[in-house]
Short mmCIF file of C-alpha atoms and ligand atoms in Angstrom, two decimals:
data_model
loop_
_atom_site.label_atom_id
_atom_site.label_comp_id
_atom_site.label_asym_id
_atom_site.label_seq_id
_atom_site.Cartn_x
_atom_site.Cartn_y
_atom_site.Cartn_z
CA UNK A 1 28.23 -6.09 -12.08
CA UNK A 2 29.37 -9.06 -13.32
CA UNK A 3 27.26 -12.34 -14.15
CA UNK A 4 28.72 -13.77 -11.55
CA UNK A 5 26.92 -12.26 -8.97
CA UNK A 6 23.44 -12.24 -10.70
CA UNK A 7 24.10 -15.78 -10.72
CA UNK A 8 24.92 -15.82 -6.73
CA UNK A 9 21.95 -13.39 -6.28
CA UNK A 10 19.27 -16.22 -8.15
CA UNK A 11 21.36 -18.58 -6.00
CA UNK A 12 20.37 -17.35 -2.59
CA UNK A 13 16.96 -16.20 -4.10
CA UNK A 14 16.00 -20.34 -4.58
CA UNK A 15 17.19 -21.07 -1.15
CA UNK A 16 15.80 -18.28 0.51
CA UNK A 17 13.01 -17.02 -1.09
CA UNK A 18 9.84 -15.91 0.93
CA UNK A 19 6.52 -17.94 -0.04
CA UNK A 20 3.72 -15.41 -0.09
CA UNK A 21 0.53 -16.01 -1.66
CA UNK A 22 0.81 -13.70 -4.57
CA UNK A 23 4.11 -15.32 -5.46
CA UNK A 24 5.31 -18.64 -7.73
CA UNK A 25 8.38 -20.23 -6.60
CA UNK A 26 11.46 -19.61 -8.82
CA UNK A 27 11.99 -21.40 -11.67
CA UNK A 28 7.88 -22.44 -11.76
CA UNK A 29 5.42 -21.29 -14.10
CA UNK A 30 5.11 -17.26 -13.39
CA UNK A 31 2.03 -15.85 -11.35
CA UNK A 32 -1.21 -14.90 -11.95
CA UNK A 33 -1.31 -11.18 -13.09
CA UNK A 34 -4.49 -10.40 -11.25
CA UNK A 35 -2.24 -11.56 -8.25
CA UNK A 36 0.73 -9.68 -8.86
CA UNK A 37 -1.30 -6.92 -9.57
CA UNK A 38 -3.28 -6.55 -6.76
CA UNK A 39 -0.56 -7.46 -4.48
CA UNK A 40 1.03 -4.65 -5.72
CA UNK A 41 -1.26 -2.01 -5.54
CA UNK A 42 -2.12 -3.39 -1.67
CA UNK A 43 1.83 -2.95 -1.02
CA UNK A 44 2.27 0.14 -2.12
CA UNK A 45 1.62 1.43 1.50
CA UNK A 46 1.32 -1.15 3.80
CA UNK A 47 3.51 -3.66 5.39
CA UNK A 48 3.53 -7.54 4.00
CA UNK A 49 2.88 -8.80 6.97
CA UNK A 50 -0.48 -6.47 6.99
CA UNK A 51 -0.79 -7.47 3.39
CA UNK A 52 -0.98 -10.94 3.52
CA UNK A 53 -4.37 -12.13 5.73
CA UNK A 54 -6.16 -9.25 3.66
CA UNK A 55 -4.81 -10.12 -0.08
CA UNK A 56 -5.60 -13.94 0.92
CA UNK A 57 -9.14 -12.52 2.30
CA UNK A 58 -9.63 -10.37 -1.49
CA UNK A 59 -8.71 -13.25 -3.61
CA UNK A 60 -10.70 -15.65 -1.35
CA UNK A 61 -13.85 -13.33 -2.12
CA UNK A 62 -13.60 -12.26 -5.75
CA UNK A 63 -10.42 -15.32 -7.11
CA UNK A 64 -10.28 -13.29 -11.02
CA UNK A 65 -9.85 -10.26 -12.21
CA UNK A 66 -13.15 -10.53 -13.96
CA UNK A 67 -14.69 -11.52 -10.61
CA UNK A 68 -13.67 -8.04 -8.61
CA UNK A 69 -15.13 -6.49 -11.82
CA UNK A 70 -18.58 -7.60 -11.29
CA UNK A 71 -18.54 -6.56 -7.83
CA UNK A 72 -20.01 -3.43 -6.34
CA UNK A 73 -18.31 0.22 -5.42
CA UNK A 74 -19.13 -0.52 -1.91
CA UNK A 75 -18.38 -4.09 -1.43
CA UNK A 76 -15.06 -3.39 -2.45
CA UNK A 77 -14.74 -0.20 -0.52
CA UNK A 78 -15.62 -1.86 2.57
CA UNK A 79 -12.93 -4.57 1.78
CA UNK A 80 -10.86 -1.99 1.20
CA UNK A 81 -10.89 -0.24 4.45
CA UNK A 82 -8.23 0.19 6.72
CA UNK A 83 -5.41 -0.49 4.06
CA UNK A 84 -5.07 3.04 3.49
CA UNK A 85 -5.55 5.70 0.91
CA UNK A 86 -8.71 4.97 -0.73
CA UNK A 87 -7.72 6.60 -3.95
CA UNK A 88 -5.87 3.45 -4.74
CA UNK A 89 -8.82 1.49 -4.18
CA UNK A 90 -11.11 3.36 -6.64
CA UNK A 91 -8.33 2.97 -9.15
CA UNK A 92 -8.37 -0.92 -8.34
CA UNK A 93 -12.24 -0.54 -9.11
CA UNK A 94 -11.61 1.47 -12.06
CA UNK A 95 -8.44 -0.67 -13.27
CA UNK A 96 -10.24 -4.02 -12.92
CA UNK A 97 -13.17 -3.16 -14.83
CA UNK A 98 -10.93 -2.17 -17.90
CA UNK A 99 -8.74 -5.36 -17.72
CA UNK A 100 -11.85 -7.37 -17.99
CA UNK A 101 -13.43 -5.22 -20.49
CA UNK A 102 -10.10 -6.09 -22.15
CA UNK A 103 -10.37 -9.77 -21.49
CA UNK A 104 -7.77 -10.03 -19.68
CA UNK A 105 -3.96 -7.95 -18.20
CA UNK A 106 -1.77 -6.78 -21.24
CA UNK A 107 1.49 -8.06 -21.55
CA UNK A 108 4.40 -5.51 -21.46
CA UNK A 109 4.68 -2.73 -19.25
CA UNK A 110 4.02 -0.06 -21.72
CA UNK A 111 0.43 -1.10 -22.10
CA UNK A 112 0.38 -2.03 -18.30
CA UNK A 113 1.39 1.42 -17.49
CA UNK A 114 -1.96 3.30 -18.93
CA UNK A 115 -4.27 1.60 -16.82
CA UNK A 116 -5.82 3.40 -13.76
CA UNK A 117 -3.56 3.25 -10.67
CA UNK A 118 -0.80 1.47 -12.54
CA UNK A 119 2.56 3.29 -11.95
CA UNK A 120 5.90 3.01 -13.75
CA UNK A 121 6.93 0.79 -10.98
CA UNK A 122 4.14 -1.37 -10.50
CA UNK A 123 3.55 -1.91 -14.20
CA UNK A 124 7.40 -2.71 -14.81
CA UNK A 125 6.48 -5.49 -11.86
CA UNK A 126 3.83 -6.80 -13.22
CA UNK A 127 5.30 -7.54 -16.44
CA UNK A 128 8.51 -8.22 -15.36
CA UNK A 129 6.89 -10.96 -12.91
CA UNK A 130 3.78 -12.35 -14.73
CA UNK A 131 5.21 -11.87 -18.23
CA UNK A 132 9.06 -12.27 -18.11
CA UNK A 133 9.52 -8.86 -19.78
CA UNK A 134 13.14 -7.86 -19.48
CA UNK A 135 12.05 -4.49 -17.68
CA UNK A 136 13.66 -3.03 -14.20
CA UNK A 137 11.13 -2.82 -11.70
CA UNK A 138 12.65 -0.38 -9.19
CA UNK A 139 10.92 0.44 -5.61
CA UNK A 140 12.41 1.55 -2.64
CA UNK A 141 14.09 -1.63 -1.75
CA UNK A 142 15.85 -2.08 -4.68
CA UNK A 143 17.10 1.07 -5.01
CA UNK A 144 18.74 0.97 -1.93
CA UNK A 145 20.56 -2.15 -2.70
CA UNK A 146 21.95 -0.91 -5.91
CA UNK A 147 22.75 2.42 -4.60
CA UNK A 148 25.15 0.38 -2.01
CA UNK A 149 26.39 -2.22 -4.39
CA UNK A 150 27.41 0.95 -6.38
CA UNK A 151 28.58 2.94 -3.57
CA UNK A 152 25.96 5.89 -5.45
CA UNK A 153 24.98 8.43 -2.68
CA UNK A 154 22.61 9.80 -4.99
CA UNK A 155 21.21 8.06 -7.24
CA UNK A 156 19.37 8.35 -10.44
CA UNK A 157 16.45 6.87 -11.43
CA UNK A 158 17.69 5.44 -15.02
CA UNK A 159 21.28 4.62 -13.41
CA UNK A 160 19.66 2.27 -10.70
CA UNK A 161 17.31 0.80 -13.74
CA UNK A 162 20.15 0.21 -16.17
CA UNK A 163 22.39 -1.78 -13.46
CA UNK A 164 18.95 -3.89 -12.70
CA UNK A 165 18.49 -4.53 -16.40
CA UNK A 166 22.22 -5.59 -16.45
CA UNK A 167 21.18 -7.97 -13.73
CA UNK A 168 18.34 -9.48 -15.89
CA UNK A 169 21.27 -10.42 -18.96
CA UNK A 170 20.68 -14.46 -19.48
CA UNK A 171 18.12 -14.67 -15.95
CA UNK A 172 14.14 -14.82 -15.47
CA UNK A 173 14.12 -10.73 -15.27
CA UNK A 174 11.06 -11.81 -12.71
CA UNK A 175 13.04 -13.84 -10.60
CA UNK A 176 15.99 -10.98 -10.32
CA UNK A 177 13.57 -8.71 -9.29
CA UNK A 178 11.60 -10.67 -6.85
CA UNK A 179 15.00 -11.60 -5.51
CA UNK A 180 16.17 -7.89 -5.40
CA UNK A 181 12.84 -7.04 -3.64
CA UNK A 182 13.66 -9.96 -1.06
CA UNK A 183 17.11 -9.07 -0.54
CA UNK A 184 16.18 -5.34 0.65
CA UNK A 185 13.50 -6.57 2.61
CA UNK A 186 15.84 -9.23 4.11
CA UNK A 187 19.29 -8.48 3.98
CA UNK A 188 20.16 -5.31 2.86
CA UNK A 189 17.96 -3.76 4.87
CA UNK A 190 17.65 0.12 5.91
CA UNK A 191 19.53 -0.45 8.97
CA UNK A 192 22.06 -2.79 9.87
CA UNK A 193 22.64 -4.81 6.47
CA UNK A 194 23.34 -8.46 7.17
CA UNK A 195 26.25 -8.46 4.65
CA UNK A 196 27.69 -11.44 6.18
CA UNK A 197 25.27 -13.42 4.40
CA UNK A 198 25.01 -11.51 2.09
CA UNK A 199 25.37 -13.08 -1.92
CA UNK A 200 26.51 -9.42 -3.24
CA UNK A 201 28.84 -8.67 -0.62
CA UNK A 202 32.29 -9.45 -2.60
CA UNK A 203 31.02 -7.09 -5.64
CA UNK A 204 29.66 -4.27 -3.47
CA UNK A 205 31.12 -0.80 -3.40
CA UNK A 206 29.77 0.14 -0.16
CA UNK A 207 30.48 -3.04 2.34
CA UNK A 208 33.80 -2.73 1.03
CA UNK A 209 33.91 1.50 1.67
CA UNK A 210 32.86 0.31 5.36
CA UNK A 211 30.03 2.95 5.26
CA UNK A 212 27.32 0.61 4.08
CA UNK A 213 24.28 2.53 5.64
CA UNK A 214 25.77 5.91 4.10
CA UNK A 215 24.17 4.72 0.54
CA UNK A 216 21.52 5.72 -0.22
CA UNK A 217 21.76 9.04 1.33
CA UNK A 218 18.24 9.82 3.45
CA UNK A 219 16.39 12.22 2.09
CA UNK A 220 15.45 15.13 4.70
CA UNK A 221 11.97 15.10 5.09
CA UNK A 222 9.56 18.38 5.10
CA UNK A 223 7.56 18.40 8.35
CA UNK A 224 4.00 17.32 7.91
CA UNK A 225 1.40 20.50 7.53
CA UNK A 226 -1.29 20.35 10.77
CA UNK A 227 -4.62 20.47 10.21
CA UNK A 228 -7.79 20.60 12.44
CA UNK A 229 -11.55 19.78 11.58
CA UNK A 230 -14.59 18.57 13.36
CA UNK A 231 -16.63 15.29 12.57
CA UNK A 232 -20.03 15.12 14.05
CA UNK A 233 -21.79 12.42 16.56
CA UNK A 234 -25.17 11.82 16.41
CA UNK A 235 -26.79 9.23 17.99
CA UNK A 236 -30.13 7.55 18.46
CA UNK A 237 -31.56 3.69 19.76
CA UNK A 238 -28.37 2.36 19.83
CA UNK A 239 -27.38 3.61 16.30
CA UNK A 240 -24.60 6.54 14.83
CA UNK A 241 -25.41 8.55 11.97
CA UNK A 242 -22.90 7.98 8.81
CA UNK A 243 -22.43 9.91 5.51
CA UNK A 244 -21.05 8.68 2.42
CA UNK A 245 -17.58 10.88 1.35
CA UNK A 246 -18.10 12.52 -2.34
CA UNK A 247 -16.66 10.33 -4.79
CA UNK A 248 -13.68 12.31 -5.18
CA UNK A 249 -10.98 13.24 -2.93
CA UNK A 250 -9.37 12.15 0.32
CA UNK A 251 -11.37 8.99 1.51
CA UNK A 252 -13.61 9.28 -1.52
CA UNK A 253 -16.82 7.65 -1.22
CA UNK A 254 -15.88 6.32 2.14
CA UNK A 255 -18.47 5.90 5.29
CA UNK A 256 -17.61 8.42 7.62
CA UNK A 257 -18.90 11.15 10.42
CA UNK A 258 -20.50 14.17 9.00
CA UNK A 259 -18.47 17.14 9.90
CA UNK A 260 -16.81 20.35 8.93
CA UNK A 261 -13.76 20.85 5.92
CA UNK A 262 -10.90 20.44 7.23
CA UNK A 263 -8.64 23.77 7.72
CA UNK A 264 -5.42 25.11 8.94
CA UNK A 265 -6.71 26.09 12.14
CA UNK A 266 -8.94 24.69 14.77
CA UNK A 267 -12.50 25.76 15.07
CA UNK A 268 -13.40 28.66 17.39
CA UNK A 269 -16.18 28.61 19.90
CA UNK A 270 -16.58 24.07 19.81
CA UNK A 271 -17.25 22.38 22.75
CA UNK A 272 -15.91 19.24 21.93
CA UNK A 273 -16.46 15.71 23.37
CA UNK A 274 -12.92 14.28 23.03
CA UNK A 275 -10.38 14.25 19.76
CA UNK A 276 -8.28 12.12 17.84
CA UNK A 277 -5.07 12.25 15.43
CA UNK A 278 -4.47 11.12 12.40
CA UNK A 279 -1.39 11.09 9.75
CA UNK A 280 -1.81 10.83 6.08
CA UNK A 281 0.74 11.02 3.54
CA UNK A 282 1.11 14.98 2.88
CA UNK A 283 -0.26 16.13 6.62
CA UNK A 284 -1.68 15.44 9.89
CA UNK A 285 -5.34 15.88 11.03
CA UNK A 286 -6.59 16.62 14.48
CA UNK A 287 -10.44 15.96 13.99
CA UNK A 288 -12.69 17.21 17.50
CA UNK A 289 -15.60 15.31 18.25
CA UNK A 290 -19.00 17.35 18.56
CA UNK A 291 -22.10 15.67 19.80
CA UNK A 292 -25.54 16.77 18.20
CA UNK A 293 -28.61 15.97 18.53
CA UNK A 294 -30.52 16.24 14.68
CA UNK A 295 -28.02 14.16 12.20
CA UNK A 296 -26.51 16.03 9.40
CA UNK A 297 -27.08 15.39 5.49
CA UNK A 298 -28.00 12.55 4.18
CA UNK A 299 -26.82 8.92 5.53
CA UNK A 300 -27.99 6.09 7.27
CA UNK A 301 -28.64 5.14 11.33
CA UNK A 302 -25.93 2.39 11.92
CA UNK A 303 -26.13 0.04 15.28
CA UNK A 304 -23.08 0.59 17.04
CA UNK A 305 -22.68 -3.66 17.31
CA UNK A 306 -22.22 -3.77 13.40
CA UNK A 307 -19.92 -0.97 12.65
CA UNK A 308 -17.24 -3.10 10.42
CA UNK A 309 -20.17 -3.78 8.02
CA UNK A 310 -19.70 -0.45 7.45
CA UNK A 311 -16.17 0.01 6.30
CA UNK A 312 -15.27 2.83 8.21
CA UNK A 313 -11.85 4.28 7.43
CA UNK A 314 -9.33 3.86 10.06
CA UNK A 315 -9.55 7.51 10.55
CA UNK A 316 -13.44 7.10 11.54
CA UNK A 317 -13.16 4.19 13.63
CA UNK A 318 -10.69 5.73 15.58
CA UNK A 319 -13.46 8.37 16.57
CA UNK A 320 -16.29 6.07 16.45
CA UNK A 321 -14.13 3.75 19.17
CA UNK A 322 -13.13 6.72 20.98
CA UNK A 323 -16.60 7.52 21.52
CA UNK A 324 -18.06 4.53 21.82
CA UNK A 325 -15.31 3.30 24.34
CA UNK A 326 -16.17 6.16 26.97
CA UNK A 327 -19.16 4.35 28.51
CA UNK A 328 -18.06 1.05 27.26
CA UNK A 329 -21.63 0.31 25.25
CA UNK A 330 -19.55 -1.74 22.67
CA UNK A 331 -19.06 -4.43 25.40
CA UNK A 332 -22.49 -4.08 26.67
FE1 SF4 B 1 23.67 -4.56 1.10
FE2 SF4 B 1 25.74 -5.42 2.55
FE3 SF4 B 1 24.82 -6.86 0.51
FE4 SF4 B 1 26.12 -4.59 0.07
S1 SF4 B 1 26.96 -6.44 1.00
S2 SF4 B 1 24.26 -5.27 -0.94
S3 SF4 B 1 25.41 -3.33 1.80
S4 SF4 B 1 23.74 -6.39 2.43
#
């Protein structure tokens, strides 16, 4: 790598670079780390272009870290929902209330990294973007352009991190990164690289192999385990009666349906009114639908015309609209 084409790289960076509201342009004073930060943690499993109403939406509603601090479990929850895995938005409760018991986001990614919900990636981001810390911040996109520059079909973690900190000799290490992250997500992308236009192109191994989409090698993926449970529908004057998930766990204190554990095998004996599918991260879920009359454990009687106030996971609002769209009351 030579400085050459870090230079070429920061080049096509300031004339390309994507405005997005958790972002400062290059060269400008660096971003706010409650920005970066959440940004982050909101990206780690959904889309930017999902990202960006709802981040714009979050800041809009609590604009500091110190803000989101002071707000309640459920409020953010509900804010929360349909952004997936609601783990990471407990630990975005959890984190928020130690940065402002702190006073504020530390500085370098080693203190970043012990705070809840902050990864080795995201907290080499973070500082690396807010704080100008000469630290590689590596996430799927970035590996995969280093793996081609390098021609590597295998790549280890620290080799991809020590050709990004090369990158980062005598250069903003934020901008190289946030112009890394663009350049996967824009150029180098899984699937038919754009190496035309490419700034990288005359120092990388694999356009000039002619096997560019052979680096990274994919990884073969284990099939997802299925399993089956049953989520309960009780209704009564117009209303559906919701639970509140324990704490802990998959959709942890989420709304949701009461209903069974979910198991490797369906139910015996059910009757059930319809059923939907849903994939998380480690499985799939086939939940059945049972109708009852008397609501189970304790909850709340919510109107069917104000559902969203309740910040059902995507999960439960798949069943809620599949049972609510059979007689079309939702219209009514
Ligand atoms: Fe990726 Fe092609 Fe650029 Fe190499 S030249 S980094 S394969 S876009």
């Amino acid at each position: 790598m030579t400085a050459n084409a870090a230079e070429r790289l920061i080049q096509h960076y300031v004339d390309n670079f994507r405005r997005l509201p958790w972002r400062a342009p290059p060269g400008s004073q660096p971003p706010d780390p409650y920005r970066v930060w959440l940004s982050e943690i909101m990206l780690q499993q959904t889309t930017v272009a999902t990202v960006t109403p709802r981040f714009e939406r979050f800041v809009g509603r609590w604009p500091t870290v110190q803000a989101l601090a002071a707000a309640s479990d459920e409020d953010i929850l509900s804010e929360w929902a349909g952004l997936g895995y609601y783990a990471r938005a407990r630990n975005l409760i959890a984190c928020a209330r130690e940065v402002a018991r702190r006073g504020g986001f530390p500085s370098t990614a080693a203190e970043l990294r012990v705070l809840p919900g902050v990864g080795a990636y995201t907290s080499a981001a973070i500082a690396a973007i807010a704080f100008g810390e000469r630290v590689p911040a590596v996430d799927t996109n970035v590996r995969r352009v280093i793996a081609r520059l390098e021609a590597l079909a295998r790549p280890g973690r620290s080799a991809i991190e020590q050709r990004l900190f090369e990158m980062m000799h005598g250069q903003r290490p934020g901008d190289v990164v946030q112009a890394m992250m663009d350049l996967g997500a824009t150029v180098c992308r899984p699937a038919k690289p754009r190496c035309e236009i490419c700034p990288l192109a005359p120092d990388c191994a694999a356009f000039a192999s002619g096997a560019r989409e052979a680096f990274p090698a994919r990884r073969v993926k284990a099939p997802r385990p299925q399993r089956h449970g049953l989520a309960y529908w009780t209704e009564r004057a117009g209303c559906v009666w919701l639970v509140r998930r324990p704490a802990k766990g998959l959709l942890g204190g989420m709304a949701a349906l009461p209903g069974s554990e979910w198991g490797d095998s369906r139910s015996a004996g059910v009757n059930p009114a319809g059923s939907i599918r849903h994939v998380f991260t480690h499985f799939s879920l086939e939940l059945q639908l049972v109708v009852k009359t008397e609501p189970e454990g304790e909850g709340w009687w919510q109107p069917f015309g104000d559902l969203d106030a309740a910040g059902l996971p995507t999960l439960y609002r798949k069943a809620a609209d599949l049972m609510l769209g059979r007689d079309d009351r939702l219209a009514a």
